[in-house]
Amino acid sequence: MPLLGRFLQPAILFAACYTLSMKKKTPPVSRYAKSEALFAKARDLMPGGVSSPVRSFKSVGRDALFIQSGEGPAIIDVDGNSYIDYVMSYGPLILGHSHPAVQAAVAKQISHGSSFGCCSASEIELAAMIRQAMPAVEMIRFVNSGTEAVMSALRLARGFTGRSLIVKMAGGYHGHVDSLLVQAGSGATTHGHPSSPGIPESVTANTLVIAFNDLPAAQEVFTKFGPQIAAVITEPIMGNIGVVTPQAGYLEALRKLCEAAGALLIFDEVMTGFRVHPSGAQGLLGVTPDLTCLGKIIGGGLPVGAYGGRRDIMNLVSPAGPVYQAGTLSGNPLAMQAGITTLRLLQETDIYQRLEVSGKLLEDGLQQSAQATSCPVSVQRCGSMITPFFSPGGTAVKNYADALTCDQAAFAKFFQVLLDGGVLIPPSQFEAWFISAAHTEKDIKKTITLAEQAMRAAMRT
Ligand code: HOZ
């Protein structure tokens, strides 16, 4: 036996080492394996594998994630990875994922039917809630998306004024409306097509582009074209190049220029409406537009949009007036119920104060991380919308031209480290992150800790 043992022991040792070394050579299973498999299938069926470009994660060097569920501040992918989520469906989920009250309202409504092609009382209820919060929205028309809201508001502005020209901001993104896909932010910039092919020059010939926060540029455009300008459309706080707030007096000056020229001022509050303040950016900043475009939060996470404003203008919309606009699913009761429940909860609680506290905590933490790592970052925030810009020297971003100077390779690395560590942010430098009422102090502190590691990694790119 001792003799056998002398031969057996080395043999067993050899076998163990061999097995271990073979194991080492087997490639590890990716923690995103199921998402990767789904993305491969999706790419065969859908352009870029997605239903909307920013979801592809292409610009940050990753494959799309496929999501299984969301709960509160967390989103869980099909591989079971859980992330603290700051995409929050790009804004609508101010209460967090799967809020029980919103779920209950939608479930109750669906038991009565999902769409009628006829009027339902819930449209009146939501319209009244919006008007109470935003007095400038004297009348409203519900549609199904922010894109539709803007497209319809532009038609109305042209119908009301009898003029053709629309002024927009460089980097402003108002959905994929033909005439406004000129120097457009959000996914259009992320994917390198700020002015899309497929749009005839005759359509964009009526669009004038100026820089946000550049008052002399606005004055000049009105001096040259004033009597032909139907409307100026702007996000009052830009969110589609990342968060950029207006400089003191800028929106007020736009208001005056429009009034003097007989043009309309349209605020695209699809992102900021009910997000930055209970009365939207117009309430926060004290500037009243003629027309307002809404979406996202007013649908509580279901597809919705709306445009509204002065009664004399809105009464031109068909069938009250001749400006035609329609939609089979517009004002559908499911979205109305989700919106009503969301707005009711926003009214009844101290959510905006809590969001401000969370936002400030994240802002301060990201700034400290930037200092600790000597990573040049400008952290820009309004309430629960925030963007850390990887700008040269960490200088403030005040318009589209500034945003374009940001270090996208550093951002991509930052994104990847956050993702792998369990924090999901929008996969683009040109988007806002959204904090919800469900995010806890612990979530935010975890984000800050990870952000420091991510900035350190970004510095090495
Ligand atoms: N409108 C969203 C915020 N920029 C982007 C979402 C998307 O394009 O899918």
Tab-separated table of C-alpha atoms and ligand atoms in Angstrom:
chain	number	residue	atom	x	y	z
A	1	MET	CA	0.000	0.000	0.000
A	2	PRO	CA	2.727	2.514	0.859
A	3	LEU	CA	4.274	1.747	-2.560
A	4	LEU	CA	0.921	2.273	-4.302
A	5	GLY	CA	0.418	5.477	-2.320
A	6	ARG	CA	3.768	6.786	-3.522
A	7	PHE	CA	2.594	6.439	-7.161
A	8	LEU	CA	-1.000	7.464	-6.550
A	9	GLN	CA	-0.347	10.745	-4.769
A	10	PRO	CA	1.578	12.400	-7.632
A	11	ALA	CA	-0.964	11.030	-10.102
A	12	ILE	CA	-3.848	12.583	-8.148
A	13	LEU	CA	-1.940	15.859	-7.847
A	14	PHE	CA	-1.278	15.880	-11.586
A	15	ALA	CA	-4.920	15.163	-12.382
A	16	ALA	CA	-6.079	17.981	-10.092
A	17	CYS	CA	-3.642	20.483	-11.619
A	18	TYR	CA	-4.649	19.429	-15.143
A	19	THR	CA	-8.349	19.849	-14.362
A	20	LEU	CA	-7.695	23.271	-12.849
A	21	SER	CA	-5.654	24.456	-15.799
A	22	MET	CA	-8.339	23.211	-18.223
A	23	LYS	CA	-10.956	25.051	-16.205
A	24	LYS	CA	-8.961	28.245	-16.497
A	25	LYS	CA	-9.089	28.025	-20.264
A	26	THR	CA	-12.901	27.800	-20.412
A	27	PRO	CA	-14.124	31.332	-21.120
A	28	PRO	CA	-16.191	32.676	-18.221
A	29	VAL	CA	-19.907	32.978	-18.835
A	30	SER	CA	-20.771	36.631	-19.378
A	31	ARG	CA	-22.958	38.140	-16.689
A	32	TYR	CA	-24.934	39.593	-19.584
A	33	ALA	CA	-25.236	36.287	-21.511
A	34	LYS	CA	-29.024	36.276	-21.834
A	35	SER	CA	-29.165	39.928	-22.876
A	36	GLU	CA	-26.424	39.249	-25.437
A	37	ALA	CA	-28.334	36.296	-26.886
A	38	LEU	CA	-31.539	38.317	-27.111
A	39	PHE	CA	-29.708	41.248	-28.699
A	40	ALA	CA	-28.286	38.942	-31.383
A	41	LYS	CA	-31.825	37.805	-32.236
A	42	ALA	CA	-33.205	41.348	-32.051
A	43	ARG	CA	-30.622	42.670	-34.500
A	44	ASP	CA	-31.926	40.269	-37.125
A	45	LEU	CA	-35.477	41.476	-36.626
A	46	MET	CA	-35.227	45.169	-35.846
A	47	PRO	CA	-32.881	47.933	-37.073
A	48	GLY	CA	-29.970	48.017	-34.636
A	49	GLY	CA	-31.897	45.510	-32.513
A	50	VAL	CA	-33.957	48.200	-30.789
A	51	SER	CA	-37.219	50.129	-30.858
A	52	SER	CA	-35.460	53.437	-30.117
A	53	PRO	CA	-31.797	54.242	-30.870
A	54	VAL	CA	-30.512	55.174	-27.400
A	55	ARG	CA	-31.386	51.697	-26.132
A	56	SER	CA	-28.655	50.071	-28.225
A	57	PHE	CA	-25.790	51.228	-25.926
A	58	LYS	CA	-23.730	51.315	-29.133
A	59	SER	CA	-22.116	54.659	-28.356
A	60	VAL	CA	-20.774	53.410	-25.020
A	61	GLY	CA	-19.344	50.211	-26.453
A	62	ARG	CA	-21.834	47.803	-24.933
A	63	ASP	CA	-24.712	45.657	-26.126
A	64	ALA	CA	-28.275	46.545	-25.227
A	65	LEU	CA	-29.628	45.270	-21.939
A	66	PHE	CA	-32.900	43.393	-21.960
A	67	ILE	CA	-35.003	44.196	-18.942
A	68	GLN	CA	-37.123	41.753	-17.018
A	69	SER	CA	-38.656	44.022	-14.397
A	70	GLY	CA	-38.420	47.200	-12.382
A	71	GLU	CA	-39.237	47.839	-8.776
A	72	GLY	CA	-38.862	51.170	-6.988
A	73	PRO	CA	-35.396	52.549	-7.831
A	74	ALA	CA	-34.153	49.240	-9.261
A	75	ILE	CA	-34.257	47.719	-12.717
A	76	ILE	CA	-33.454	44.032	-13.231
A	77	ASP	CA	-32.189	42.554	-16.476
A	78	VAL	CA	-32.958	39.126	-17.933
A	79	ASP	CA	-29.706	37.765	-16.447
A	80	GLY	CA	-30.899	38.725	-12.969
A	81	ASN	CA	-28.495	41.673	-12.578
A	82	SER	CA	-30.017	44.464	-10.548
A	83	TYR	CA	-29.150	48.139	-11.101
A	84	ILE	CA	-29.968	51.388	-9.340
A	85	ASP	CA	-31.761	53.015	-12.239
A	86	TYR	CA	-31.351	56.636	-13.320
A	87	VAL	CA	-32.834	56.140	-16.797
A	88	MET	CA	-36.286	55.784	-15.233
A	89	SER	CA	-37.800	55.306	-18.677
A	90	TYR	CA	-36.258	58.696	-19.599
A	91	GLY	CA	-38.361	60.598	-17.098
A	92	PRO	CA	-41.922	59.386	-16.635
A	93	LEU	CA	-41.269	57.251	-13.558
A	94	ILE	CA	-40.984	60.006	-10.965
A	95	LEU	CA	-42.521	57.643	-8.399
A	96	GLY	CA	-40.153	54.802	-9.303
A	97	HIS	CA	-40.849	51.526	-11.112
A	98	SER	CA	-44.078	49.581	-10.568
A	99	HIS	CA	-45.631	51.988	-8.104
A	100	PRO	CA	-48.468	50.029	-6.458
A	101	ALA	CA	-51.030	52.847	-6.755
A	102	VAL	CA	-50.309	53.350	-10.466
A	103	GLN	CA	-50.454	49.601	-11.053
A	104	ALA	CA	-53.787	49.379	-9.249
A	105	ALA	CA	-55.268	52.273	-11.241
A	106	VAL	CA	-54.203	50.711	-14.557
A	107	ALA	CA	-55.433	47.258	-13.511
A	108	LYS	CA	-58.795	48.678	-12.469
A	109	GLN	CA	-59.179	50.534	-15.748
A	110	ILE	CA	-58.171	47.573	-17.894
A	111	SER	CA	-60.884	45.502	-16.258
A	112	HIS	CA	-63.340	48.013	-17.782
A	113	GLY	CA	-61.617	48.268	-21.179
A	114	SER	CA	-58.461	49.786	-22.596
A	115	SER	CA	-59.624	52.028	-25.429
A	116	PHE	CA	-63.014	53.096	-26.697
A	117	GLY	CA	-62.523	55.497	-29.599
A	118	CYS	CA	-64.999	57.611	-27.659
A	119	CYS	CA	-64.686	60.133	-24.840
A	120	SER	CA	-64.023	59.074	-21.262
A	121	ALA	CA	-64.369	61.119	-18.084
A	122	SER	CA	-60.761	60.477	-17.129
A	123	GLU	CA	-59.630	62.874	-19.906
A	124	ILE	CA	-61.493	65.713	-18.199
A	125	GLU	CA	-60.056	64.806	-14.819
A	126	LEU	CA	-56.458	64.797	-16.066
A	127	ALA	CA	-56.979	67.972	-18.133
A	128	ALA	CA	-58.325	69.774	-15.060
A	129	MET	CA	-55.412	68.615	-12.914
A	130	ILE	CA	-52.932	69.880	-15.484
A	131	ARG	CA	-54.673	73.249	-15.821
A	132	GLN	CA	-54.735	73.675	-12.085
A	133	ALA	CA	-50.998	73.051	-11.926
A	134	MET	CA	-50.158	75.056	-15.060
A	135	PRO	CA	-52.629	77.916	-15.456
A	136	ALA	CA	-51.155	78.817	-18.861
A	137	VAL	CA	-52.565	75.549	-20.198
A	138	GLU	CA	-56.112	76.874	-20.458
A	139	MET	CA	-57.120	74.119	-22.880
A	140	ILE	CA	-55.382	70.878	-23.761
A	141	ARG	CA	-55.403	68.162	-26.428
A	142	PHE	CA	-54.108	64.718	-25.488
A	143	VAL	CA	-51.959	62.779	-27.953
A	144	ASN	CA	-49.766	59.683	-27.626
A	145	SER	CA	-46.186	60.943	-27.438
A	146	GLY	CA	-44.041	64.019	-27.013
A	147	THR	CA	-43.230	63.908	-30.724
A	148	GLU	CA	-46.920	64.135	-31.593
A	149	ALA	CA	-47.429	66.941	-29.102
A	150	VAL	CA	-44.683	69.059	-30.658
A	151	MET	CA	-45.655	68.280	-34.245
A	152	SER	CA	-49.215	69.353	-33.489
A	153	ALA	CA	-48.196	72.474	-31.564
A	154	LEU	CA	-46.085	73.650	-34.511
A	155	ARG	CA	-48.993	73.154	-36.911
A	156	LEU	CA	-51.227	75.090	-34.555
A	157	ALA	CA	-48.717	77.914	-34.172
A	158	ARG	CA	-48.482	78.216	-37.947
A	159	GLY	CA	-52.253	78.023	-38.318
A	160	PHE	CA	-52.775	80.720	-35.686
A	161	THR	CA	-50.158	83.161	-36.948
A	162	GLY	CA	-50.409	82.416	-40.662
A	163	ARG	CA	-46.591	82.333	-40.711
A	164	SER	CA	-44.110	79.587	-41.587
A	165	LEU	CA	-40.823	80.041	-39.753
A	166	ILE	CA	-40.009	78.182	-36.548
A	167	VAL	CA	-36.988	79.053	-34.399
A	168	LYS	CA	-35.390	76.217	-32.434
A	169	MET	CA	-32.293	75.836	-30.285
A	170	ALA	CA	-29.207	73.964	-31.465
A	171	GLY	CA	-29.182	70.678	-29.559
A	172	GLY	CA	-32.873	70.991	-28.742
A	173	TYR	CA	-34.624	67.689	-29.232
A	174	HIS	CA	-38.381	67.663	-29.620
A	175	GLY	CA	-38.967	64.097	-30.708
A	176	HIS	CA	-38.398	62.991	-34.267
A	177	VAL	CA	-40.489	65.714	-35.899
A	178	ASP	CA	-39.184	66.256	-39.473
A	179	SER	CA	-38.813	70.017	-39.306
A	180	LEU	CA	-36.991	69.951	-35.961
A	181	LEU	CA	-34.474	67.194	-36.702
A	182	VAL	CA	-31.920	69.868	-37.411
A	183	GLN	CA	-28.941	70.026	-35.047
A	184	ALA	CA	-31.044	67.850	-32.746
A	185	GLY	CA	-29.747	66.566	-29.419
A	186	SER	CA	-30.519	63.308	-27.570
A	187	GLY	CA	-30.150	60.103	-29.609
A	188	ALA	CA	-29.724	62.088	-32.831
A	189	THR	CA	-26.469	63.575	-31.524
A	190	THR	CA	-25.452	60.418	-29.650
A	191	HIS	CA	-25.575	58.424	-32.861
A	192	GLY	CA	-24.007	61.133	-34.987
A	193	HIS	CA	-27.029	62.238	-37.029
A	194	PRO	CA	-28.114	65.560	-35.534
A	195	SER	CA	-29.647	66.435	-38.898
A	196	SER	CA	-31.261	63.333	-40.334
A	197	PRO	CA	-31.274	62.235	-43.960
A	198	GLY	CA	-34.753	61.624	-45.348
A	199	ILE	CA	-36.053	65.090	-44.651
A	200	PRO	CA	-36.528	67.331	-47.697
A	201	GLU	CA	-34.746	70.678	-47.615
A	202	SER	CA	-38.093	72.311	-48.289
A	203	VAL	CA	-39.203	71.136	-44.831
A	204	THR	CA	-36.178	72.331	-42.884
A	205	ALA	CA	-35.976	75.566	-44.891
A	206	ASN	CA	-38.569	76.934	-42.491
A	207	THR	CA	-36.493	76.096	-39.412
A	208	LEU	CA	-34.066	78.634	-37.998
A	209	VAL	CA	-31.530	77.398	-35.450
A	210	ILE	CA	-29.960	79.551	-32.750
A	211	ALA	CA	-27.770	78.761	-29.742
A	212	PHE	CA	-29.463	78.395	-26.339
A	213	ASN	CA	-28.550	81.107	-23.839
A	214	ASP	CA	-27.316	83.360	-26.673
A	215	LEU	CA	-29.571	86.402	-26.501
A	216	PRO	CA	-27.833	88.395	-29.276
A	217	ALA	CA	-28.480	85.444	-31.634
A	218	ALA	CA	-32.170	85.498	-30.752
A	219	GLN	CA	-32.341	89.267	-31.237
A	220	GLU	CA	-30.662	88.947	-34.607
A	221	VAL	CA	-33.026	86.278	-35.865
A	222	PHE	CA	-35.994	88.451	-34.900
A	223	THR	CA	-34.455	91.522	-36.514
A	224	LYS	CA	-34.016	89.620	-39.781
A	225	PHE	CA	-37.146	87.462	-39.858
A	226	GLY	CA	-39.516	88.760	-37.129
A	227	PRO	CA	-42.710	89.182	-39.192
A	228	GLN	CA	-42.327	85.660	-40.651
A	229	ILE	CA	-41.708	83.829	-37.391
A	230	ALA	CA	-44.632	81.702	-36.236
A	231	ALA	CA	-42.991	80.456	-33.036
A	232	VAL	CA	-39.894	79.914	-30.988
A	233	ILE	CA	-39.794	76.437	-29.503
A	234	THR	CA	-37.445	75.573	-26.683
A	235	GLU	CA	-37.011	73.295	-23.730
A	236	PRO	CA	-37.052	75.903	-20.945
A	237	ILE	CA	-34.383	73.832	-19.210
A	238	MET	CA	-32.509	71.824	-21.796
A	239	GLY	CA	-32.437	68.122	-21.056
A	240	ASN	CA	-31.654	66.548	-24.393
A	241	ILE	CA	-28.018	67.629	-24.492
A	242	GLY	CA	-27.798	66.897	-20.784
A	243	VAL	CA	-29.078	69.356	-18.203
A	244	VAL	CA	-28.502	72.997	-19.109
A	245	THR	CA	-30.407	75.729	-17.296
A	246	PRO	CA	-31.243	79.093	-18.869
A	247	GLN	CA	-29.144	82.062	-17.848
A	248	ALA	CA	-30.892	84.768	-15.829
A	249	GLY	CA	-33.255	86.772	-18.016
A	250	TYR	CA	-32.852	84.633	-21.147
A	251	LEU	CA	-36.342	83.117	-21.282
A	252	GLU	CA	-37.909	86.419	-20.238
A	253	ALA	CA	-36.124	88.082	-23.163
A	254	LEU	CA	-37.368	85.386	-25.569
A	255	ARG	CA	-40.883	86.003	-24.233
A	256	LYS	CA	-40.581	89.733	-25.022
A	257	LEU	CA	-39.103	89.154	-28.478
A	258	CYS	CA	-41.986	86.835	-29.375
A	259	GLU	CA	-44.597	89.247	-28.091
A	260	ALA	CA	-43.115	92.192	-29.967
A	261	ALA	CA	-43.036	90.230	-33.226
A	262	GLY	CA	-46.457	88.572	-32.853
A	263	ALA	CA	-44.832	85.129	-32.646
A	264	LEU	CA	-45.724	82.392	-30.175
A	265	LEU	CA	-43.456	81.029	-27.474
A	266	ILE	CA	-43.698	77.251	-27.141
A	267	PHE	CA	-42.171	75.469	-24.176
A	268	ASP	CA	-41.364	71.816	-24.699
A	269	GLU	CA	-41.927	70.569	-21.166
A	270	VAL	CA	-42.123	66.905	-22.124
A	271	MET	CA	-39.164	66.301	-19.812
A	272	THR	CA	-39.482	69.146	-17.288
A	273	GLY	CA	-43.277	69.161	-16.871
A	274	PHE	CA	-44.142	67.971	-13.331
A	275	ARG	CA	-40.469	67.004	-12.967
A	276	VAL	CA	-38.626	70.141	-11.876
A	277	HIS	CA	-41.584	71.725	-10.059
A	278	PRO	CA	-45.303	70.975	-9.558
A	279	SER	CA	-45.977	73.631	-12.235
A	280	GLY	CA	-43.145	72.594	-14.525
A	281	ALA	CA	-40.231	74.778	-15.584
A	282	GLN	CA	-42.685	77.591	-16.389
A	283	GLY	CA	-43.766	77.627	-12.738
A	284	LEU	CA	-40.229	77.304	-11.448
A	285	LEU	CA	-38.828	80.052	-13.665
A	286	GLY	CA	-41.885	82.301	-13.814
A	287	VAL	CA	-42.059	82.613	-17.598
A	288	THR	CA	-45.390	81.935	-19.309
A	289	PRO	CA	-45.413	80.357	-22.776
A	290	ASP	CA	-48.295	80.570	-25.248
A	291	LEU	CA	-48.264	76.817	-25.839
A	292	THR	CA	-46.829	73.976	-23.768
A	293	CYS	CA	-45.946	70.456	-24.889
A	294	LEU	CA	-46.160	67.698	-22.312
A	295	GLY	CA	-45.527	63.961	-22.094
A	296	LYS	CA	-43.727	61.479	-19.864
A	297	ILE	CA	-44.908	62.134	-16.233
A	298	ILE	CA	-48.501	63.041	-17.201
A	299	GLY	CA	-48.875	59.461	-18.459
A	300	GLY	CA	-47.361	57.851	-15.354
A	301	GLY	CA	-45.231	55.549	-17.515
A	302	LEU	CA	-47.793	54.824	-20.226
A	303	PRO	CA	-47.557	56.334	-23.728
A	304	VAL	CA	-48.985	59.836	-23.667
A	305	GLY	CA	-48.393	63.359	-24.840
A	306	ALA	CA	-50.358	66.599	-24.798
A	307	TYR	CA	-50.230	70.154	-26.047
A	308	GLY	CA	-52.110	73.038	-24.594
A	309	GLY	CA	-52.141	76.727	-23.939
A	310	ARG	CA	-54.083	79.896	-24.566
A	311	ARG	CA	-57.782	79.359	-25.154
A	312	ASP	CA	-57.890	81.601	-28.239
A	313	ILE	CA	-55.139	79.524	-29.843
A	314	MET	CA	-56.383	76.093	-28.759
A	315	ASN	CA	-59.862	76.844	-30.068
A	316	LEU	CA	-58.389	76.640	-33.558
A	317	VAL	CA	-57.843	72.886	-33.114
A	318	SER	CA	-60.331	70.654	-34.917
A	319	PRO	CA	-63.287	70.197	-34.410
A	320	ALA	CA	-63.507	73.559	-32.587
A	321	GLY	CA	-61.484	75.105	-35.421
A	322	PRO	CA	-59.804	74.289	-38.739
A	323	VAL	CA	-56.333	73.083	-37.632
A	324	TYR	CA	-56.616	69.328	-38.062
A	325	GLN	CA	-55.109	66.856	-35.629
A	326	ALA	CA	-56.451	63.496	-34.495
A	327	GLY	CA	-55.540	60.136	-32.931
A	328	THR	CA	-57.288	56.792	-32.361
A	329	LEU	CA	-55.619	56.110	-29.014
A	330	SER	CA	-55.354	59.746	-27.901
A	331	GLY	CA	-56.459	60.255	-24.306
A	332	ASN	CA	-56.859	56.523	-23.864
A	333	PRO	CA	-58.193	55.706	-20.412
A	334	LEU	CA	-55.245	53.536	-19.334
A	335	ALA	CA	-52.745	56.351	-19.779
A	336	MET	CA	-55.195	58.837	-18.285
A	337	GLN	CA	-55.609	56.744	-15.136
A	338	ALA	CA	-51.858	56.236	-14.746
A	339	GLY	CA	-51.370	59.993	-15.184
A	340	ILE	CA	-54.141	60.987	-12.779
A	341	THR	CA	-52.774	58.681	-10.083
A	342	THR	CA	-49.236	59.947	-10.550
A	343	LEU	CA	-50.212	63.622	-10.439
A	344	ARG	CA	-52.434	63.017	-7.423
A	345	LEU	CA	-49.548	61.460	-5.498
A	346	LEU	CA	-47.292	64.321	-6.536
A	347	GLN	CA	-49.826	66.822	-5.153
A	348	GLU	CA	-50.468	65.030	-1.917
A	349	THR	CA	-46.938	64.415	-0.709
A	350	ASP	CA	-43.640	66.201	-0.096
A	351	ILE	CA	-42.079	64.461	-3.083
A	352	TYR	CA	-40.535	67.580	-4.642
A	353	GLN	CA	-38.739	68.482	-1.403
A	354	ARG	CA	-37.442	64.913	-1.121
A	355	LEU	CA	-36.318	64.901	-4.745
A	356	GLU	CA	-34.423	68.136	-4.146
A	357	VAL	CA	-32.642	66.579	-1.165
A	358	SER	CA	-31.726	63.487	-3.202
A	359	GLY	CA	-30.638	65.607	-6.155
A	360	LYS	CA	-28.412	67.805	-4.009
A	361	LEU	CA	-26.857	64.762	-2.343
A	362	LEU	CA	-26.035	63.246	-5.728
A	363	GLU	CA	-24.765	66.549	-7.128
A	364	ASP	CA	-22.473	67.187	-4.156
A	365	GLY	CA	-21.261	63.593	-4.153
A	366	LEU	CA	-20.439	63.612	-7.874
A	367	GLN	CA	-18.621	66.906	-7.474
A	368	GLN	CA	-16.577	65.514	-4.592
A	369	SER	CA	-15.782	62.403	-6.631
A	370	ALA	CA	-14.610	64.623	-9.465
A	371	GLN	CA	-12.349	66.562	-7.098
A	372	ALA	CA	-10.994	63.430	-5.431
A	373	THR	CA	-10.054	61.930	-8.789
A	374	SER	CA	-9.045	65.204	-10.489
A	375	CYS	CA	-11.506	64.248	-13.205
A	376	PRO	CA	-12.738	67.308	-15.096
A	377	VAL	CA	-16.514	67.180	-14.765
A	378	SER	CA	-19.213	69.832	-14.653
A	379	VAL	CA	-22.155	68.497	-12.637
A	380	GLN	CA	-25.329	70.281	-13.778
A	381	ARG	CA	-28.670	69.800	-12.090
A	382	CYS	CA	-32.173	71.094	-11.796
A	383	GLY	CA	-34.163	69.284	-9.092
A	384	SER	CA	-34.187	65.586	-9.932
A	385	MET	CA	-32.590	65.975	-13.384
A	386	ILE	CA	-28.803	65.827	-13.399
A	387	THR	CA	-25.912	65.434	-15.855
A	388	PRO	CA	-22.203	65.166	-15.137
A	389	PHE	CA	-20.542	66.616	-18.246
A	390	PHE	CA	-17.018	65.456	-19.027
A	391	SER	CA	-16.251	68.922	-20.359
A	392	PRO	CA	-12.740	70.292	-20.985
A	393	GLY	CA	-11.404	71.422	-17.619
A	394	GLY	CA	-14.828	70.748	-16.097
A	395	THR	CA	-16.151	74.060	-17.459
A	396	ALA	CA	-19.886	74.716	-17.354
A	397	VAL	CA	-21.889	73.604	-20.379
A	398	LYS	CA	-24.288	76.349	-21.416
A	399	ASN	CA	-25.293	75.250	-24.905
A	400	TYR	CA	-24.974	72.582	-27.603
A	401	ALA	CA	-21.556	73.712	-28.832
A	402	ASP	CA	-20.193	73.317	-25.295
A	403	ALA	CA	-21.811	69.878	-24.921
A	404	LEU	CA	-20.133	68.701	-28.121
A	405	THR	CA	-16.699	69.407	-26.631
A	406	CYS	CA	-17.221	66.788	-23.900
A	407	ASP	CA	-14.970	63.725	-23.747
A	408	GLN	CA	-17.186	60.924	-24.979
A	409	ALA	CA	-14.545	58.215	-24.540
A	410	ALA	CA	-14.235	59.161	-20.864
A	411	PHE	CA	-18.023	59.131	-20.555
A	412	ALA	CA	-18.194	55.659	-22.145
A	413	LYS	CA	-15.683	54.283	-19.620
A	414	PHE	CA	-17.576	55.970	-16.777
A	415	PHE	CA	-20.820	54.371	-18.001
A	416	GLN	CA	-19.256	50.906	-18.235
A	417	VAL	CA	-17.837	50.944	-14.716
A	418	LEU	CA	-21.159	52.117	-13.313
A	419	LEU	CA	-23.049	49.452	-15.239
A	420	ASP	CA	-20.756	46.636	-14.149
A	421	GLY	CA	-21.036	47.889	-10.571
A	422	GLY	CA	-24.848	47.921	-10.614
A	423	VAL	CA	-25.819	51.472	-11.563
A	424	LEU	CA	-27.643	52.225	-14.821
A	425	ILE	CA	-27.429	55.740	-16.278
A	426	PRO	CA	-28.502	56.855	-19.767
A	427	PRO	CA	-25.944	55.510	-22.248
A	428	SER	CA	-25.085	58.928	-23.611
A	429	GLN	CA	-23.373	62.122	-22.538
A	430	PHE	CA	-26.296	64.009	-24.095
A	431	GLU	CA	-29.052	62.924	-21.724
A	432	ALA	CA	-30.312	63.763	-18.245
A	433	TRP	CA	-30.335	61.246	-15.406
A	434	PHE	CA	-33.617	61.038	-13.525
A	435	ILE	CA	-33.931	60.540	-9.782
A	436	SER	CA	-37.227	59.149	-8.509
A	437	ALA	CA	-39.015	59.386	-5.194
A	438	ALA	CA	-38.107	55.724	-4.684
A	439	HIS	CA	-34.338	56.360	-4.645
A	440	THR	CA	-33.031	56.177	-1.091
A	441	GLU	CA	-30.047	57.873	0.518
A	442	LYS	CA	-28.347	54.476	0.456
A	443	ASP	CA	-28.885	54.174	-3.327
A	444	ILE	CA	-27.414	57.595	-3.903
A	445	LYS	CA	-24.432	57.012	-1.634
A	446	LYS	CA	-23.713	53.729	-3.410
A	447	THR	CA	-23.880	55.592	-6.725
A	448	ILE	CA	-21.419	58.214	-5.500
A	449	THR	CA	-18.924	55.609	-4.267
A	450	LEU	CA	-19.062	53.810	-7.585
A	451	ALA	CA	-18.900	57.080	-9.524
A	452	GLU	CA	-15.539	57.813	-7.900
A	453	GLN	CA	-14.158	54.493	-9.161
A	454	ALA	CA	-15.750	55.171	-12.564
A	455	MET	CA	-14.182	58.626	-12.810
A	456	ARG	CA	-10.786	57.168	-11.882
A	457	ALA	CA	-11.222	54.672	-14.728
A	458	ALA	CA	-12.417	57.417	-17.092
A	459	MET	CA	-9.227	59.368	-16.359
A	460	ARG	CA	-7.193	56.428	-17.697
A	461	THR	CA	-8.891	56.417	-21.120
B	1	HOZ	N1	-36.649	61.339	-25.449
B	1	HOZ	C1	-35.729	60.669	-24.601
B	1	HOZ	C2	-34.890	61.627	-23.864
B	1	HOZ	N2	-33.926	62.276	-24.604
B	1	HOZ	C3	-34.898	59.683	-25.298
B	1	HOZ	C4	-35.572	58.401	-25.324
B	1	HOZ	C5	-35.509	57.793	-26.671
B	1	HOZ	O1	-35.207	58.502	-27.651
B	1	HOZ	O2	-35.804	56.621	-26.729
